[in-house]
Amino acid sequence: MDKLIVIGIVLIFCILMVIYTQRDTASPKDKNLKEIVQDAYPEYKVIEKSTSIAICKPNARGVLDDLMIIRIDPEQKKNLRHSGTTLIATYSKRPSIREITKDFDAFFKR
């Protein structure tokens, strides 16, 4: 009987551990993705383009050049690719600040 109690406690602990680790702890739900990206990179201009978020920098003529485009597409897995001077990042779910900075810091160092 004691063995069954121990097995039950361990099983409940394992279930709680799986639930805890699988929770969506990406970001506070009160902020949208644009605000999160703007907080991470305040020196750049962040704009919304239809279903994407663009991180832009003004060029010499005052026109905004897209440095990065962030897309969220549940049908695709995480994908980072270059298109000219623009980095296009596709995520399957809303990325956290930590994930965004990890992916983009190498690109911004250039």
Short mmCIF file of N, CA and C in Angstrom, two decimals:
data_model
loop_
_atom_site.label_atom_id
_atom_site.label_comp_id
_atom_site.label_asym_id
_atom_site.label_seq_id
_atom_site.Cartn_x
_atom_site.Cartn_y
_atom_site.Cartn_z
N MET A 1 0.82 -1.19 0.00
CA MET A 1 0.00 0.00 0.00
C MET A 1 0.87 1.26 0.00
N ASP A 2 1.98 1.24 0.76
CA ASP A 2 2.87 2.39 0.81
C ASP A 2 3.50 2.66 -0.56
N LYS A 3 3.77 1.60 -1.31
CA LYS A 3 4.36 1.77 -2.63
C LYS A 3 3.39 2.47 -3.58
N LEU A 4 2.11 2.16 -3.47
CA LEU A 4 1.12 2.81 -4.32
C LEU A 4 0.99 4.30 -4.01
N ILE A 5 1.09 4.66 -2.76
CA ILE A 5 1.03 6.07 -2.37
C ILE A 5 2.23 6.82 -2.93
N VAL A 6 3.41 6.23 -2.82
CA VAL A 6 4.63 6.86 -3.34
C VAL A 6 4.53 7.00 -4.86
N ILE A 7 4.06 5.96 -5.54
CA ILE A 7 3.91 6.02 -7.00
C ILE A 7 2.89 7.09 -7.38
N GLY A 8 1.80 7.20 -6.64
CA GLY A 8 0.79 8.22 -6.91
C GLY A 8 1.34 9.63 -6.73
N ILE A 9 2.11 9.84 -5.67
CA ILE A 9 2.71 11.16 -5.43
C ILE A 9 3.69 11.52 -6.54
N VAL A 10 4.51 10.56 -6.94
CA VAL A 10 5.48 10.80 -8.02
C VAL A 10 4.75 11.09 -9.33
N LEU A 11 3.69 10.36 -9.60
CA LEU A 11 2.92 10.57 -10.83
C LEU A 11 2.28 11.96 -10.84
N ILE A 12 1.70 12.37 -9.73
CA ILE A 12 1.10 13.71 -9.64
C ILE A 12 2.18 14.78 -9.80
N PHE A 13 3.34 14.57 -9.19
CA PHE A 13 4.44 15.52 -9.32
C PHE A 13 4.88 15.64 -10.79
N CYS A 14 4.97 14.51 -11.48
CA CYS A 14 5.37 14.53 -12.90
C CYS A 14 4.34 15.26 -13.76
N ILE A 15 3.08 15.04 -13.50
CA ILE A 15 2.03 15.72 -14.26
C ILE A 15 2.09 17.23 -14.02
N LEU A 16 2.26 17.64 -12.78
CA LEU A 16 2.37 19.07 -12.47
C LEU A 16 3.61 19.69 -13.10
N MET A 17 4.70 18.94 -13.14
CA MET A 17 5.93 19.43 -13.75
C MET A 17 5.74 19.64 -15.26
N VAL A 18 5.07 18.72 -15.92
CA VAL A 18 4.81 18.86 -17.36
C VAL A 18 3.90 20.06 -17.62
N ILE A 19 2.87 20.22 -16.84
CA ILE A 19 1.96 21.36 -17.00
C ILE A 19 2.71 22.67 -16.79
N TYR A 20 3.56 22.73 -15.78
CA TYR A 20 4.31 23.95 -15.47
C TYR A 20 5.28 24.31 -16.60
N THR A 21 5.97 23.32 -17.15
CA THR A 21 6.95 23.61 -18.19
C THR A 21 6.32 23.89 -19.54
N GLN A 22 5.10 23.46 -19.77
CA GLN A 22 4.45 23.66 -21.06
C GLN A 22 3.57 24.91 -21.10
N ARG A 23 3.48 25.63 -20.00
CA ARG A 23 2.69 26.85 -19.99
C ARG A 23 3.30 27.88 -20.92
N ASP A 24 2.46 28.76 -21.46
CA ASP A 24 2.93 29.84 -22.32
C ASP A 24 3.35 31.00 -21.42
N THR A 25 4.63 31.14 -21.21
CA THR A 25 5.15 32.23 -20.38
C THR A 25 5.92 33.20 -21.25
N ALA A 26 5.48 33.41 -22.48
CA ALA A 26 6.21 34.23 -23.43
C ALA A 26 6.33 35.67 -22.94
N SER A 27 5.24 36.31 -22.64
CA SER A 27 5.25 37.72 -22.25
C SER A 27 3.99 38.05 -21.49
N PRO A 28 4.00 39.19 -20.84
CA PRO A 28 2.75 39.62 -20.21
C PRO A 28 1.66 39.78 -21.28
N LYS A 29 0.47 39.35 -20.97
CA LYS A 29 -0.60 39.37 -21.96
C LYS A 29 -1.18 40.76 -22.19
N ASP A 30 -0.83 41.72 -21.33
CA ASP A 30 -1.39 43.05 -21.51
C ASP A 30 -0.66 43.85 -22.59
N LYS A 31 0.52 43.41 -23.01
CA LYS A 31 1.27 44.10 -24.06
C LYS A 31 1.15 43.32 -25.36
N ASN A 32 1.05 44.04 -26.46
CA ASN A 32 1.05 43.36 -27.74
C ASN A 32 2.49 43.22 -28.23
N LEU A 33 2.67 42.51 -29.33
CA LEU A 33 4.02 42.20 -29.82
C LEU A 33 4.77 43.46 -30.23
N LYS A 34 4.07 44.43 -30.78
CA LYS A 34 4.73 45.67 -31.19
C LYS A 34 5.34 46.39 -29.99
N GLU A 35 4.62 46.46 -28.88
CA GLU A 35 5.14 47.12 -27.68
C GLU A 35 6.32 46.36 -27.10
N ILE A 36 6.26 45.04 -27.14
CA ILE A 36 7.36 44.22 -26.62
C ILE A 36 8.63 44.47 -27.43
N VAL A 37 8.50 44.48 -28.75
CA VAL A 37 9.67 44.71 -29.62
C VAL A 37 10.19 46.13 -29.43
N GLN A 38 9.29 47.10 -29.29
CA GLN A 38 9.72 48.49 -29.09
C GLN A 38 10.48 48.63 -27.78
N ASP A 39 10.06 47.92 -26.73
CA ASP A 39 10.78 47.96 -25.46
C ASP A 39 12.15 47.31 -25.58
N ALA A 40 12.27 46.27 -26.40
CA ALA A 40 13.55 45.58 -26.57
C ALA A 40 14.53 46.41 -27.39
N TYR A 41 14.04 47.15 -28.37
CA TYR A 41 14.89 47.95 -29.26
C TYR A 41 14.37 49.38 -29.36
N PRO A 42 14.58 50.20 -28.31
CA PRO A 42 14.02 51.55 -28.32
C PRO A 42 14.70 52.49 -29.32
N GLU A 43 15.91 52.15 -29.78
CA GLU A 43 16.62 53.04 -30.70
C GLU A 43 16.12 52.92 -32.15
N TYR A 44 15.26 51.95 -32.42
CA TYR A 44 14.71 51.75 -33.76
C TYR A 44 13.21 52.06 -33.77
N LYS A 45 12.68 52.30 -34.94
CA LYS A 45 11.25 52.55 -35.11
C LYS A 45 10.57 51.21 -35.40
N VAL A 46 9.53 50.89 -34.66
CA VAL A 46 8.79 49.64 -34.85
C VAL A 46 7.41 50.00 -35.40
N ILE A 47 7.08 49.40 -36.55
CA ILE A 47 5.79 49.67 -37.17
C ILE A 47 5.08 48.35 -37.48
N GLU A 48 3.76 48.43 -37.57
CA GLU A 48 2.96 47.26 -37.94
C GLU A 48 2.63 47.34 -39.41
N LYS A 49 2.88 46.24 -40.12
CA LYS A 49 2.54 46.14 -41.54
C LYS A 49 1.63 44.94 -41.71
N SER A 50 0.39 45.15 -41.93
CA SER A 50 -0.65 44.12 -42.06
C SER A 50 -0.52 43.06 -40.97
N THR A 51 0.07 41.92 -41.25
CA THR A 51 0.18 40.86 -40.24
C THR A 51 1.59 40.72 -39.70
N SER A 52 2.45 41.69 -39.96
CA SER A 52 3.85 41.61 -39.56
C SER A 52 4.24 42.82 -38.71
N ILE A 53 5.34 42.67 -38.01
CA ILE A 53 5.95 43.76 -37.27
C ILE A 53 7.29 44.04 -37.93
N ALA A 54 7.57 45.30 -38.26
CA ALA A 54 8.82 45.67 -38.91
C ALA A 54 9.63 46.56 -37.99
N ILE A 55 10.93 46.26 -37.88
CA ILE A 55 11.87 47.09 -37.15
C ILE A 55 12.62 47.89 -38.21
N CYS A 56 12.50 49.21 -38.13
CA CYS A 56 13.02 50.08 -39.19
C CYS A 56 14.02 51.09 -38.65
N LYS A 57 14.84 51.57 -39.57
CA LYS A 57 15.80 52.62 -39.26
C LYS A 57 15.73 53.65 -40.38
N PRO A 58 15.64 54.94 -40.06
CA PRO A 58 15.58 55.94 -41.14
C PRO A 58 16.92 56.03 -41.86
N ASN A 59 16.87 56.15 -43.18
CA ASN A 59 18.10 56.31 -43.95
C ASN A 59 18.41 57.79 -44.11
N ALA A 60 19.37 58.13 -44.96
CA ALA A 60 19.80 59.52 -45.12
C ALA A 60 18.70 60.41 -45.68
N ARG A 61 17.78 59.84 -46.45
CA ARG A 61 16.69 60.63 -47.04
C ARG A 61 15.47 60.71 -46.13
N GLY A 62 15.53 60.08 -44.97
CA GLY A 62 14.40 60.11 -44.05
C GLY A 62 13.38 59.02 -44.28
N VAL A 63 13.65 58.14 -45.23
CA VAL A 63 12.74 57.03 -45.51
C VAL A 63 13.10 55.88 -44.59
N LEU A 64 12.09 55.19 -44.07
CA LEU A 64 12.35 54.07 -43.16
C LEU A 64 12.76 52.83 -43.95
N ASP A 65 13.93 52.28 -43.63
CA ASP A 65 14.40 51.03 -44.21
C ASP A 65 14.09 49.90 -43.25
N ASP A 66 13.49 48.83 -43.76
CA ASP A 66 13.18 47.67 -42.93
C ASP A 66 14.47 46.91 -42.61
N LEU A 67 14.79 46.80 -41.33
CA LEU A 67 15.91 45.96 -40.92
C LEU A 67 15.45 44.54 -40.69
N MET A 68 14.28 44.41 -40.07
CA MET A 68 13.72 43.10 -39.75
C MET A 68 12.22 43.10 -39.90
N ILE A 69 11.72 41.93 -40.25
CA ILE A 69 10.28 41.72 -40.30
C ILE A 69 9.98 40.48 -39.46
N ILE A 70 9.07 40.63 -38.51
CA ILE A 70 8.67 39.52 -37.64
C ILE A 70 7.27 39.09 -38.04
N ARG A 71 7.14 37.81 -38.35
CA ARG A 71 5.84 37.25 -38.71
C ARG A 71 5.49 36.12 -37.75
N ILE A 72 4.21 35.98 -37.47
CA ILE A 72 3.73 34.86 -36.66
C ILE A 72 2.79 34.04 -37.54
N ASP A 73 3.21 32.80 -37.80
CA ASP A 73 2.43 31.88 -38.64
C ASP A 73 2.39 30.53 -37.94
N PRO A 74 1.25 30.14 -37.39
CA PRO A 74 1.16 28.87 -36.66
C PRO A 74 1.45 27.65 -37.53
N GLU A 75 1.36 27.79 -38.84
CA GLU A 75 1.59 26.67 -39.74
C GLU A 75 3.07 26.39 -39.98
N GLN A 76 3.94 27.34 -39.65
CA GLN A 76 5.37 27.18 -39.90
C GLN A 76 6.12 27.10 -38.59
N LYS A 77 7.28 26.44 -38.62
CA LYS A 77 8.14 26.46 -37.45
C LYS A 77 9.07 27.66 -37.54
N LYS A 78 9.86 27.87 -36.53
CA LYS A 78 10.74 29.03 -36.46
C LYS A 78 11.69 29.03 -37.65
N ASN A 79 11.81 30.21 -38.30
CA ASN A 79 12.63 30.32 -39.49
C ASN A 79 13.22 31.72 -39.53
N LEU A 80 14.54 31.83 -39.66
CA LEU A 80 15.23 33.10 -39.82
C LEU A 80 15.91 33.09 -41.18
N ARG A 81 15.62 34.08 -42.02
CA ARG A 81 16.25 34.13 -43.34
C ARG A 81 16.51 35.58 -43.73
N HIS A 82 17.48 35.76 -44.61
CA HIS A 82 17.86 37.08 -45.09
C HIS A 82 17.25 37.31 -46.47
N SER A 83 16.78 38.50 -46.69
CA SER A 83 16.30 38.92 -48.00
C SER A 83 16.92 40.29 -48.26
N GLY A 84 18.04 40.30 -48.94
CA GLY A 84 18.78 41.53 -49.14
C GLY A 84 19.38 41.99 -47.83
N THR A 85 19.03 43.19 -47.40
CA THR A 85 19.53 43.70 -46.12
C THR A 85 18.53 43.50 -44.99
N THR A 86 17.45 42.81 -45.26
CA THR A 86 16.39 42.59 -44.28
C THR A 86 16.43 41.17 -43.75
N LEU A 87 16.26 41.03 -42.45
CA LEU A 87 16.13 39.72 -41.82
C LEU A 87 14.64 39.46 -41.62
N ILE A 88 14.18 38.33 -42.13
CA ILE A 88 12.77 37.95 -41.99
C ILE A 88 12.69 36.79 -41.01
N ALA A 89 11.99 37.00 -39.91
CA ALA A 89 11.85 35.98 -38.87
C ALA A 89 10.40 35.53 -38.82
N THR A 90 10.21 34.22 -38.90
CA THR A 90 8.88 33.64 -38.81
C THR A 90 8.83 32.77 -37.57
N TYR A 91 7.83 32.98 -36.73
CA TYR A 91 7.64 32.21 -35.51
C TYR A 91 6.29 31.51 -35.56
N SER A 92 6.21 30.35 -34.91
CA SER A 92 4.94 29.63 -34.87
C SER A 92 4.01 30.17 -33.78
N LYS A 93 4.59 30.81 -32.76
CA LYS A 93 3.79 31.45 -31.72
C LYS A 93 4.47 32.75 -31.33
N ARG A 94 3.81 33.52 -30.50
CA ARG A 94 4.34 34.82 -30.10
C ARG A 94 5.67 34.64 -29.37
N PRO A 95 6.75 35.25 -29.86
CA PRO A 95 8.06 35.07 -29.23
C PRO A 95 8.20 35.92 -27.97
N SER A 96 9.07 35.48 -27.08
CA SER A 96 9.36 36.25 -25.88
C SER A 96 10.45 37.28 -26.19
N ILE A 97 10.63 38.23 -25.28
CA ILE A 97 11.69 39.23 -25.45
C ILE A 97 13.04 38.55 -25.52
N ARG A 98 13.23 37.55 -24.68
CA ARG A 98 14.51 36.83 -24.65
C ARG A 98 14.79 36.15 -25.99
N GLU A 99 13.78 35.53 -26.56
CA GLU A 99 13.95 34.85 -27.85
C GLU A 99 14.23 35.85 -28.97
N ILE A 100 13.54 36.97 -28.96
CA ILE A 100 13.76 38.00 -29.98
C ILE A 100 15.17 38.55 -29.90
N THR A 101 15.60 38.91 -28.70
CA THR A 101 16.94 39.48 -28.56
C THR A 101 18.01 38.45 -28.90
N LYS A 102 17.80 37.21 -28.55
CA LYS A 102 18.77 36.16 -28.88
C LYS A 102 18.90 35.99 -30.39
N ASP A 103 17.79 36.01 -31.09
CA ASP A 103 17.81 35.83 -32.54
C ASP A 103 18.35 37.04 -33.28
N PHE A 104 18.07 38.24 -32.78
CA PHE A 104 18.36 39.43 -33.55
C PHE A 104 19.63 40.17 -33.14
N ASP A 105 20.19 39.89 -31.98
CA ASP A 105 21.37 40.63 -31.55
C ASP A 105 22.55 40.44 -32.49
N ALA A 106 22.75 39.25 -32.99
CA ALA A 106 23.85 39.03 -33.94
C ALA A 106 23.63 39.85 -35.21
N PHE A 107 22.39 39.99 -35.62
CA PHE A 107 22.08 40.76 -36.82
C PHE A 107 22.32 42.26 -36.59
N PHE A 108 21.98 42.76 -35.42
CA PHE A 108 22.15 44.19 -35.12
C PHE A 108 23.60 44.58 -34.89
N LYS A 109 24.47 43.64 -34.59
CA LYS A 109 25.87 43.96 -34.32
C LYS A 109 26.62 44.34 -35.60
N ARG A 110 26.08 44.02 -36.76
CA ARG A 110 26.78 44.30 -38.02
C ARG A 110 26.96 45.77 -38.25
#
